[in-house]
């Protein structure tokens, strides 16, 4: 399982003062299947979004590949 966030190029709107959209994706590498996408709120980041995605998809207890941003003690204890 891999989880990674991406900023979508061209999704910002300078006229309405809207920042570029940031999405988090979960990917099952062995089956090459995208399990889900989650939009990350402007005032948030990937860490709580990844924890919510793991819980929502029922993937607690699985092994994940994540960026260095997720090297937090509490990521392993997510619900």
Coordinates of N, CA and C in Angstrom, one line a residue:
X1 N 0.8 -1.2 0.0 CA 0.0 0.0 0.0 C 0.9 1.2 0.0
X2 N 0.5 2.2 -0.8 CA 1.2 3.5 -0.9 C 0.2 4.6 -0.7
X3 N 0.6 5.6 0.0 CA -0.2 6.8 0.1 C 0.7 8.0 -0.2
X4 N 0.2 8.9 -1.1 CA 1.0 10.0 -1.5 C 0.0 11.2 -1.8
X5 N 0.5 12.4 -1.5 CA -0.3 13.6 -1.9 C 0.3 14.3 -3.1
X6 N -0.5 14.9 -3.8 CA -0.1 15.7 -5.0 C -0.9 17.0 -5.1
X7 N -0.1 18.0 -5.5 CA -0.8 19.3 -5.8 C -1.1 19.3 -7.3
X8 N -2.4 19.6 -7.6 CA -2.8 19.6 -9.0 C -2.5 20.9 -9.7
X9 N -1.6 20.8 -10.7 CA -1.2 21.9 -11.4 C -2.4 22.6 -12.1
X10 N -2.4 23.9 -12.2 CA -3.4 24.6 -12.9 C -4.7 24.7 -12.1
X11 N -4.8 24.2 -10.9 CA -6.1 24.2 -10.2 C -6.2 25.4 -9.3
X12 N -5.2 26.3 -9.2 CA -5.4 27.5 -8.4 C -6.2 28.5 -9.2
X13 N -6.8 29.5 -8.5 CA -7.6 30.5 -9.1 C -7.2 31.9 -8.4
X14 N -6.3 32.6 -9.1 CA -5.8 33.8 -8.5 C -6.9 34.9 -8.4
X15 N -7.9 34.9 -9.3 CA -8.9 35.8 -9.3 C -9.8 35.7 -8.0
X16 N -10.1 34.5 -7.6 CA -10.9 34.2 -6.5 C -10.0 33.9 -5.2
X17 N -8.7 34.1 -5.3 CA -7.8 33.9 -4.2 C -7.9 32.4 -3.7
X18 N -7.9 31.5 -4.6 CA -8.0 30.1 -4.2 C -6.7 29.4 -4.5
X19 N -6.1 28.7 -3.5 CA -4.9 28.0 -3.7 C -5.1 26.7 -4.6
X20 N -4.0 26.2 -5.0 CA -4.1 24.9 -5.8 C -4.6 23.8 -5.0
X21 N -5.4 22.9 -5.6 CA -6.0 21.8 -4.9 C -4.9 20.8 -4.6
X22 N -5.0 20.2 -3.4 CA -4.1 19.1 -3.0 C -4.9 17.9 -2.7
X23 N -4.5 16.8 -3.3 CA -5.2 15.5 -3.1 C -4.3 14.4 -2.6
X24 N -4.9 13.5 -1.8 CA -4.2 12.4 -1.3 C -4.7 11.1 -1.9
X25 N -3.9 10.2 -2.4 CA -4.3 9.0 -3.0 C -3.7 7.8 -2.3
X26 N -4.6 6.7 -2.3 CA -4.1 5.4 -1.7 C -4.0 4.5 -2.9
X27 N -2.9 3.7 -3.0 CA -2.7 2.9 -4.1 C -2.2 1.5 -3.6
X28 N -2.9 0.5 -4.1 CA -2.4 -0.9 -3.8 C -1.5 -1.3 -4.9
X29 N -0.2 -1.4 -4.6 CA 0.8 -1.6 -5.6 C 0.8 -3.0 -6.2
X30 N 0.5 -4.0 -5.4 CA 0.4 -5.4 -5.9 C -0.6 -5.6 -6.9
X31 N -1.8 -5.0 -6.8 CA -2.9 -5.1 -7.7 C -3.0 -4.0 -8.7
X32 N -2.1 -3.0 -8.5 CA -2.1 -1.7 -9.3 C -3.5 -1.1 -9.4
X33 N -4.1 -0.9 -8.2 CA -5.4 -0.4 -8.0 C -5.4 0.9 -7.2
X34 N -6.0 1.9 -7.6 CA -6.2 3.1 -6.8 C -7.4 2.9 -5.9
X35 N -7.1 2.9 -4.6 CA -8.2 2.6 -3.6 C -9.0 3.8 -3.3
X36 N -8.5 5.0 -3.4 CA -9.3 6.2 -3.1 C -8.5 7.5 -3.2
X37 N -9.2 8.5 -3.3 CA -8.7 9.9 -3.4 C -9.4 10.7 -2.3
X38 N -8.7 11.6 -1.7 CA -9.2 12.5 -0.7 C -8.7 13.9 -0.8
X39 N -9.6 14.8 -1.0 CA -9.2 16.2 -1.1 C -8.7 16.7 0.3
X40 N -7.6 17.4 0.3 CA -7.0 18.0 1.5 C -7.5 19.4 1.7
X41 N -8.0 19.8 2.8 CA -8.5 21.1 3.1 C -7.3 22.1 3.0
X42 N -7.6 23.3 2.7 CA -6.6 24.4 2.5 C -5.8 24.6 3.8
X43 N -6.4 24.5 5.0 CA -5.8 24.8 6.2 C -5.3 23.5 6.9
X44 N -5.1 22.4 6.1 CA -4.7 21.2 6.7 C -3.5 20.7 5.9
X45 N -3.1 19.4 6.2 CA -1.9 18.8 5.4 C -2.2 17.3 5.3
X46 N -1.2 16.6 4.8 CA -1.3 15.2 4.4 C -1.5 14.3 5.7
X47 N -0.9 14.7 6.8 CA -0.9 13.8 7.9 C -2.3 13.4 8.4
X48 N -3.1 14.4 8.8 CA -4.5 14.0 9.3 C -5.3 13.4 8.2
X49 N -5.1 13.8 6.9 CA -5.8 13.2 5.8 C -5.4 11.8 5.6
X50 N -4.2 11.4 5.7 CA -3.7 10.0 5.6 C -4.3 9.2 6.7
X51 N -4.3 9.7 7.9 CA -4.9 9.0 9.0 C -6.4 8.7 8.8
X52 N -7.1 9.7 8.3 CA -8.5 9.6 8.0 C -8.8 8.6 6.9
X53 N -7.9 8.6 5.9 CA -8.1 7.7 4.7 C -7.8 6.3 5.2
X54 N -6.8 6.0 6.0 CA -6.5 4.7 6.4 C -7.7 4.1 7.2
X55 N -8.3 4.9 8.1 CA -9.4 4.5 8.9 C -10.7 4.3 8.0
X56 N -10.9 5.2 7.1 CA -12.1 5.1 6.3 C -12.1 3.9 5.3
X57 N -10.9 3.6 4.8 CA -10.8 2.4 3.9 C -10.7 1.1 4.7
X58 N -10.6 1.2 6.0 CA -10.5 -0.1 6.8 C -9.1 -0.7 6.6
X59 N -8.1 0.0 6.5 CA -6.8 -0.5 6.2 C -5.8 -0.5 7.5
X60 N -6.4 -0.4 8.6 CA -5.6 -0.3 9.9 C -4.9 -1.7 10.0
X61 N -3.6 -1.6 10.4 CA -2.8 -2.8 10.6 C -2.0 -3.2 9.3
X62 N -2.2 -2.5 8.2 CA -1.5 -2.8 7.0 C -0.1 -2.1 6.9
X63 N 0.7 -2.5 6.1 CA 2.0 -1.9 5.9 C 1.9 -0.9 4.7
X64 N 2.4 0.4 5.0 CA 2.3 1.4 4.0 C 3.6 2.0 3.7
X65 N 3.7 2.6 2.5 CA 4.8 3.4 2.0 C 4.3 4.8 2.0
X66 N 5.0 5.7 2.7 CA 4.6 7.1 2.8 C 5.9 8.0 2.7
X67 N 5.7 9.3 2.5 CA 6.8 10.2 2.4 C 7.4 10.4 3.8
X68 N 8.5 11.1 3.8 CA 9.2 11.5 5.1 C 8.3 12.3 6.0
X69 N 7.4 13.1 5.4 CA 6.4 13.9 6.2 C 5.7 13.1 7.2
X70 N 5.5 11.8 6.9 CA 4.6 11.0 7.8 C 5.4 10.3 8.8
X71 N 6.7 10.7 9.0 CA 7.5 10.0 10.1 C 7.1 10.7 11.4
X72 N 5.9 10.4 11.8 CA 5.4 10.9 13.1 C 5.1 9.7 14.0
X73 N 5.3 9.9 15.3 CA 5.0 8.8 16.2 C 3.5 8.3 16.1
X74 N 2.6 9.3 16.0 CA 1.2 9.0 16.1 C 0.6 8.4 14.8
X75 N 1.3 8.4 13.7 CA 0.8 7.8 12.5 C 0.6 6.3 12.6
X76 N 1.4 5.6 13.4 CA 1.3 4.2 13.6 C 0.1 3.9 14.5
X77 N -0.4 4.8 15.3 CA -1.4 4.6 16.2 C -2.8 5.1 15.7
X78 N -2.9 5.4 14.4 CA -4.1 6.0 13.9 C -5.3 5.0 14.1
X79 N -6.5 5.5 14.3 CA -7.6 4.6 14.5 C -7.9 3.7 13.4

